[in-house]
Amino acid sequence: RLWALSLAHAQLSEVFWEKTVVEIGLESGNTALLFVCITAWSCFTFGVLMGMESLSAFLHALRLHWVEFMNKFYHGDGYKFTPFTFGKYVDNDD
């Protein structure tokens, strides 16, 4: 999973680099626009990286809670589930 996330980060960063810095910044020939494009690329890359890593950390913690914590205390000694139905409350004397 970590390798896949690393690969996704690298590919997204490369796509952002091509679309912002190379296609807009370098082809314009304007130094100020190039600086803006590099800044935008840095922000996009950092935002995607933080978003994906935060989601990964959250899902990993959620999985650990579900698998490890829930199985420790679940005994299954409750009562049988009976789904709610309106059948016993509705008079069918039509």
CSV table of N, CA and C in Angstrom, one decimal:
chain,number,residue,atom,x,y,z
A,1,ARG,N,0.8,-1.2,0.0
A,1,ARG,CA,0.0,0.0,0.0
A,1,ARG,C,0.9,1.3,0.0
A,2,LEU,N,1.9,1.2,0.8
A,2,LEU,CA,2.8,2.4,0.8
A,2,LEU,C,3.5,2.7,-0.5
A,3,TRP,N,3.9,1.6,-1.2
A,3,TRP,CA,4.5,1.7,-2.5
A,3,TRP,C,3.5,2.3,-3.5
A,4,ALA,N,2.3,1.9,-3.4
A,4,ALA,CA,1.3,2.4,-4.3
A,4,ALA,C,1.0,3.8,-4.1
A,5,LEU,N,0.9,4.2,-2.8
A,5,LEU,CA,0.7,5.7,-2.5
A,5,LEU,C,1.9,6.5,-3.0
A,6,SER,N,3.1,6.0,-2.8
A,6,SER,CA,4.3,6.7,-3.3
A,6,SER,C,4.3,6.8,-4.8
A,7,LEU,N,3.9,5.8,-5.5
A,7,LEU,CA,3.8,5.9,-6.9
A,7,LEU,C,2.8,6.8,-7.4
A,8,ALA,N,1.6,6.8,-6.7
A,8,ALA,CA,0.6,7.8,-7.1
A,8,ALA,C,1.0,9.2,-6.8
A,9,HIS,N,1.7,9.5,-5.7
A,9,HIS,CA,2.2,10.8,-5.4
A,9,HIS,C,3.2,11.3,-6.5
A,10,ALA,N,4.1,10.4,-6.9
A,10,ALA,CA,5.1,10.7,-7.9
A,10,ALA,C,4.4,11.0,-9.3
A,11,GLN,N,3.5,10.2,-9.7
A,11,GLN,CA,2.8,10.4,-11.0
A,11,GLN,C,2.0,11.7,-11.0
A,12,LEU,N,1.2,11.9,-9.9
A,12,LEU,CA,0.5,13.2,-9.8
A,12,LEU,C,1.3,14.4,-9.8
A,13,SER,N,2.5,14.3,-9.1
A,13,SER,CA,3.4,15.4,-9.1
A,13,SER,C,4.0,15.7,-10.5
A,14,GLU,N,4.3,14.6,-11.2
A,14,GLU,CA,4.8,14.8,-12.6
A,14,GLU,C,3.7,15.4,-13.5
A,15,VAL,N,2.5,14.9,-13.4
A,15,VAL,CA,1.4,15.5,-14.2
A,15,VAL,C,1.2,17.0,-13.9
A,16,PHE,N,1.2,17.3,-12.6
A,16,PHE,CA,1.1,18.7,-12.2
A,16,PHE,C,2.3,19.6,-12.8
A,17,TRP,N,3.5,19.0,-12.7
A,17,TRP,CA,4.7,19.7,-13.2
A,17,TRP,C,4.5,20.0,-14.7
A,18,GLU,N,4.1,18.9,-15.5
A,18,GLU,CA,3.9,19.1,-16.9
A,18,GLU,C,2.9,20.2,-17.2
A,19,LYS,N,1.7,20.1,-16.5
A,19,LYS,CA,0.6,21.0,-16.9
A,19,LYS,C,0.8,22.4,-16.4
A,20,THR,N,1.5,22.6,-15.3
A,20,THR,CA,1.6,24.0,-14.8
A,20,THR,C,3.0,24.6,-15.2
A,21,VAL,N,4.1,24.0,-14.9
A,21,VAL,CA,5.4,24.6,-15.1
A,21,VAL,C,5.8,24.5,-16.6
A,22,VAL,N,5.7,23.4,-17.2
A,22,VAL,CA,6.2,23.2,-18.5
A,22,VAL,C,5.3,23.8,-19.5
A,23,GLU,N,4.0,23.5,-19.5
A,23,GLU,CA,3.1,24.0,-20.5
A,23,GLU,C,2.7,25.5,-20.4
A,24,ILE,N,2.7,26.0,-19.2
A,24,ILE,CA,2.3,27.4,-19.0
A,24,ILE,C,3.5,28.2,-18.7
A,25,GLY,N,4.3,27.8,-17.7
A,25,GLY,CA,5.4,28.7,-17.3
A,25,GLY,C,6.6,28.8,-18.2
A,26,LEU,N,7.1,27.7,-18.7
A,26,LEU,CA,8.3,27.7,-19.5
A,26,LEU,C,8.0,28.1,-21.0
A,27,GLU,N,6.8,27.8,-21.4
A,27,GLU,CA,6.4,28.2,-22.8
A,27,GLU,C,6.1,29.6,-23.0
A,28,SER,N,5.8,30.3,-21.8
A,28,SER,CA,5.5,31.7,-21.9
A,28,SER,C,6.7,32.6,-22.0
A,29,GLY,N,7.8,32.1,-21.4
A,29,GLY,CA,9.0,32.9,-21.4
A,29,GLY,C,9.1,34.0,-20.4
A,30,ASN,N,8.0,34.1,-19.6
A,30,ASN,CA,7.9,35.2,-18.6
A,30,ASN,C,8.4,34.6,-17.3
A,31,THR,N,9.4,35.3,-16.7
A,31,THR,CA,10.0,34.8,-15.4
A,31,THR,C,9.0,34.9,-14.3
A,32,ALA,N,8.2,36.0,-14.2
A,32,ALA,CA,7.2,36.1,-13.1
A,32,ALA,C,6.2,35.0,-13.2
A,33,LEU,N,5.7,34.7,-14.4
A,33,LEU,CA,4.7,33.7,-14.6
A,33,LEU,C,5.3,32.3,-14.3
A,34,LEU,N,6.6,32.1,-14.6
A,34,LEU,CA,7.2,30.9,-14.2
A,34,LEU,C,7.3,30.7,-12.7
A,35,PHE,N,7.6,31.8,-12.0
A,35,PHE,CA,7.6,31.8,-10.5
A,35,PHE,C,6.2,31.4,-10.0
A,36,VAL,N,5.2,32.0,-10.5
A,36,VAL,CA,3.8,31.8,-10.1
A,36,VAL,C,3.5,30.3,-10.4
A,37,CYS,N,3.9,29.8,-11.5
A,37,CYS,CA,3.6,28.4,-11.9
A,37,CYS,C,4.3,27.4,-11.0
A,38,ILE,N,5.5,27.7,-10.6
A,38,ILE,CA,6.3,26.8,-9.7
A,38,ILE,C,5.6,26.9,-8.3
A,39,THR,N,5.2,28.0,-7.9
A,39,THR,CA,4.5,28.2,-6.6
A,39,THR,C,3.2,27.4,-6.6
A,40,ALA,N,2.4,27.5,-7.7
A,40,ALA,CA,1.2,26.8,-7.8
A,40,ALA,C,1.4,25.3,-7.8
A,41,TRP,N,2.5,24.8,-8.6
A,41,TRP,CA,2.8,23.4,-8.6
A,41,TRP,C,3.1,22.9,-7.2
A,42,SER,N,3.9,23.7,-6.4
A,42,SER,CA,4.3,23.3,-5.1
A,42,SER,C,3.0,23.2,-4.2
A,43,CYS,N,2.1,24.1,-4.3
A,43,CYS,CA,0.9,24.1,-3.5
A,43,CYS,C,0.0,22.9,-3.9
A,44,PHE,N,-0.2,22.6,-5.2
A,44,PHE,CA,-1.0,21.5,-5.7
A,44,PHE,C,-0.4,20.2,-5.2
A,45,THR,N,0.9,20.0,-5.3
A,45,THR,CA,1.6,18.8,-5.0
A,45,THR,C,1.5,18.6,-3.4
A,46,PHE,N,1.7,19.6,-2.7
A,46,PHE,CA,1.6,19.5,-1.2
A,46,PHE,C,0.2,19.2,-0.8
A,47,GLY,N,-0.8,19.8,-1.4
A,47,GLY,CA,-2.2,19.6,-1.1
A,47,GLY,C,-2.6,18.2,-1.3
A,48,VAL,N,-2.2,17.6,-2.5
A,48,VAL,CA,-2.6,16.3,-2.8
A,48,VAL,C,-1.9,15.3,-1.9
A,49,LEU,N,-0.6,15.5,-1.7
A,49,LEU,CA,0.2,14.7,-0.8
A,49,LEU,C,-0.4,14.6,0.6
A,50,MET,N,-0.8,15.8,1.2
A,50,MET,CA,-1.3,15.8,2.5
A,50,MET,C,-2.7,15.2,2.5
A,51,GLY,N,-3.5,15.4,1.5
A,51,GLY,CA,-4.8,14.8,1.4
A,51,GLY,C,-4.8,13.3,1.4
A,52,MET,N,-3.9,12.8,0.5
A,52,MET,CA,-3.9,11.3,0.4
A,52,MET,C,-3.3,10.7,1.6
A,53,GLU,N,-2.3,11.3,2.2
A,53,GLU,CA,-1.7,10.7,3.4
A,53,GLU,C,-2.6,10.8,4.6
A,54,SER,N,-3.3,11.9,4.7
A,54,SER,CA,-4.3,12.0,5.8
A,54,SER,C,-5.4,11.0,5.6
A,55,LEU,N,-5.9,10.8,4.4
A,55,LEU,CA,-6.9,9.7,4.2
A,55,LEU,C,-6.3,8.4,4.5
A,56,SER,N,-5.1,8.1,4.1
A,56,SER,CA,-4.5,6.8,4.4
A,56,SER,C,-4.3,6.6,5.9
A,57,ALA,N,-3.9,7.6,6.6
A,57,ALA,CA,-3.7,7.4,8.1
A,57,ALA,C,-5.1,7.2,8.7
A,58,PHE,N,-6.1,8.0,8.3
A,58,PHE,CA,-7.4,7.8,8.9
A,58,PHE,C,-8.0,6.4,8.6
A,59,LEU,N,-7.9,6.0,7.4
A,59,LEU,CA,-8.4,4.6,7.1
A,59,LEU,C,-7.6,3.5,7.8
A,60,HIS,N,-6.3,3.7,8.0
A,60,HIS,CA,-5.6,2.7,8.7
A,60,HIS,C,-6.0,2.7,10.2
A,61,ALA,N,-6.2,3.8,10.8
A,61,ALA,CA,-6.6,3.9,12.2
A,61,ALA,C,-8.0,3.3,12.3
A,62,LEU,N,-8.9,3.6,11.4
A,62,LEU,CA,-10.3,3.0,11.4
A,62,LEU,C,-10.2,1.5,11.3
A,63,ARG,N,-9.4,1.0,10.4
A,63,ARG,CA,-9.3,-0.4,10.2
A,63,ARG,C,-8.8,-1.1,11.5
A,64,LEU,N,-7.8,-0.5,12.1
A,64,LEU,CA,-7.2,-1.0,13.4
A,64,LEU,C,-8.3,-1.0,14.5
A,65,HIS,N,-9.1,0.0,14.6
A,65,HIS,CA,-10.2,0.0,15.6
A,65,HIS,C,-11.2,-1.1,15.3
A,66,TRP,N,-11.5,-1.2,14.0
A,66,TRP,CA,-12.6,-2.2,13.7
A,66,TRP,C,-12.0,-3.6,13.9
A,67,VAL,N,-10.9,-3.9,13.4
A,67,VAL,CA,-10.4,-5.3,13.5
A,67,VAL,C,-9.8,-5.7,14.9
A,68,GLU,N,-9.0,-4.8,15.5
A,68,GLU,CA,-8.4,-5.2,16.7
A,68,GLU,C,-9.3,-4.9,17.9
A,69,PHE,N,-9.8,-3.7,18.0
A,69,PHE,CA,-10.6,-3.3,19.2
A,69,PHE,C,-11.9,-4.0,19.3
A,70,MET,N,-12.6,-4.1,18.2
A,70,MET,CA,-14.0,-4.7,18.2
A,70,MET,C,-13.9,-6.2,18.5
A,71,ASN,N,-13.0,-6.8,18.0
A,71,ASN,CA,-12.9,-8.3,18.2
A,71,ASN,C,-12.5,-8.6,19.6
A,72,LYS,N,-11.8,-7.7,20.3
A,72,LYS,CA,-11.4,-8.0,21.7
A,72,LYS,C,-12.6,-8.1,22.7
A,73,PHE,N,-13.6,-7.3,22.5
A,73,PHE,CA,-14.7,-7.2,23.4
A,73,PHE,C,-16.0,-7.8,22.9
A,74,TYR,N,-16.1,-8.2,21.7
A,74,TYR,CA,-17.4,-8.8,21.2
A,74,TYR,C,-17.5,-10.2,21.6
A,75,HIS,N,-18.6,-10.6,22.2
A,75,HIS,CA,-18.8,-11.9,22.6
A,75,HIS,C,-20.0,-12.6,21.9
A,76,GLY,N,-20.9,-11.9,21.3
A,76,GLY,CA,-22.0,-12.4,20.6
A,76,GLY,C,-23.0,-13.1,21.5
A,77,ASP,N,-23.2,-12.6,22.7
A,77,ASP,CA,-24.2,-13.3,23.6
A,77,ASP,C,-25.4,-12.4,23.8
A,78,GLY,N,-25.8,-11.7,22.8
A,78,GLY,CA,-27.0,-10.8,22.8
A,78,GLY,C,-28.2,-11.6,22.5
A,79,TYR,N,-29.2,-10.9,22.0
A,79,TYR,CA,-30.5,-11.5,21.6
A,79,TYR,C,-30.6,-11.5,20.0
A,80,LYS,N,-31.4,-12.4,19.5
A,80,LYS,CA,-31.5,-12.5,18.0
A,80,LYS,C,-32.2,-11.2,17.4
A,81,PHE,N,-31.6,-10.8,16.3
A,81,PHE,CA,-32.2,-9.6,15.7
A,81,PHE,C,-33.5,-9.9,15.0
A,82,THR,N,-34.5,-9.1,15.2
A,82,THR,CA,-35.8,-9.2,14.5
A,82,THR,C,-36.0,-7.9,13.9
A,83,PRO,N,-36.1,-7.8,12.6
A,83,PRO,CA,-36.3,-6.5,11.9
A,83,PRO,C,-37.7,-6.0,12.2
A,84,PHE,N,-37.8,-4.7,12.2
A,84,PHE,CA,-39.1,-4.0,12.4
A,84,PHE,C,-40.0,-4.2,11.2
A,85,THR,N,-41.2,-4.4,11.5
A,85,THR,CA,-42.2,-4.5,10.4
A,85,THR,C,-43.5,-3.9,10.9
A,86,PHE,N,-44.2,-3.3,9.9
A,86,PHE,CA,-45.5,-2.8,10.2
A,86,PHE,C,-46.6,-3.8,10.2
A,87,GLY,N,-46.3,-5.0,9.8
A,87,GLY,CA,-47.3,-6.1,9.6
A,87,GLY,C,-48.1,-6.3,10.9
A,88,LYS,N,-47.5,-6.3,12.0
A,88,LYS,CA,-48.3,-6.6,13.2
A,88,LYS,C,-49.1,-5.4,13.7
A,89,TYR,N,-48.9,-4.2,13.2
A,89,TYR,CA,-49.6,-3.0,13.6
A,89,TYR,C,-50.7,-2.7,12.6
A,90,VAL,N,-50.7,-3.2,11.4
A,90,VAL,CA,-51.7,-2.9,10.4
A,90,VAL,C,-52.8,-3.9,10.3
A,91,ASP,N,-54.0,-3.5,10.3
A,91,ASP,CA,-55.1,-4.4,10.3
A,91,ASP,C,-55.4,-4.7,8.8
A,92,ASN,N,-55.4,-6.0,8.4
A,92,ASN,CA,-55.6,-6.4,7.0
A,92,ASN,C,-56.9,-7.0,6.8
A,93,ASP,N,-58.0,-6.3,7.3
A,93,ASP,CA,-59.4,-6.8,7.1
A,93,ASP,C,-60.1,-6.2,5.9
A,94,ASP,N,-59.3,-5.8,4.9
A,94,ASP,CA,-59.9,-5.2,3.7
A,94,ASP,C,-60.8,-6.1,3.0
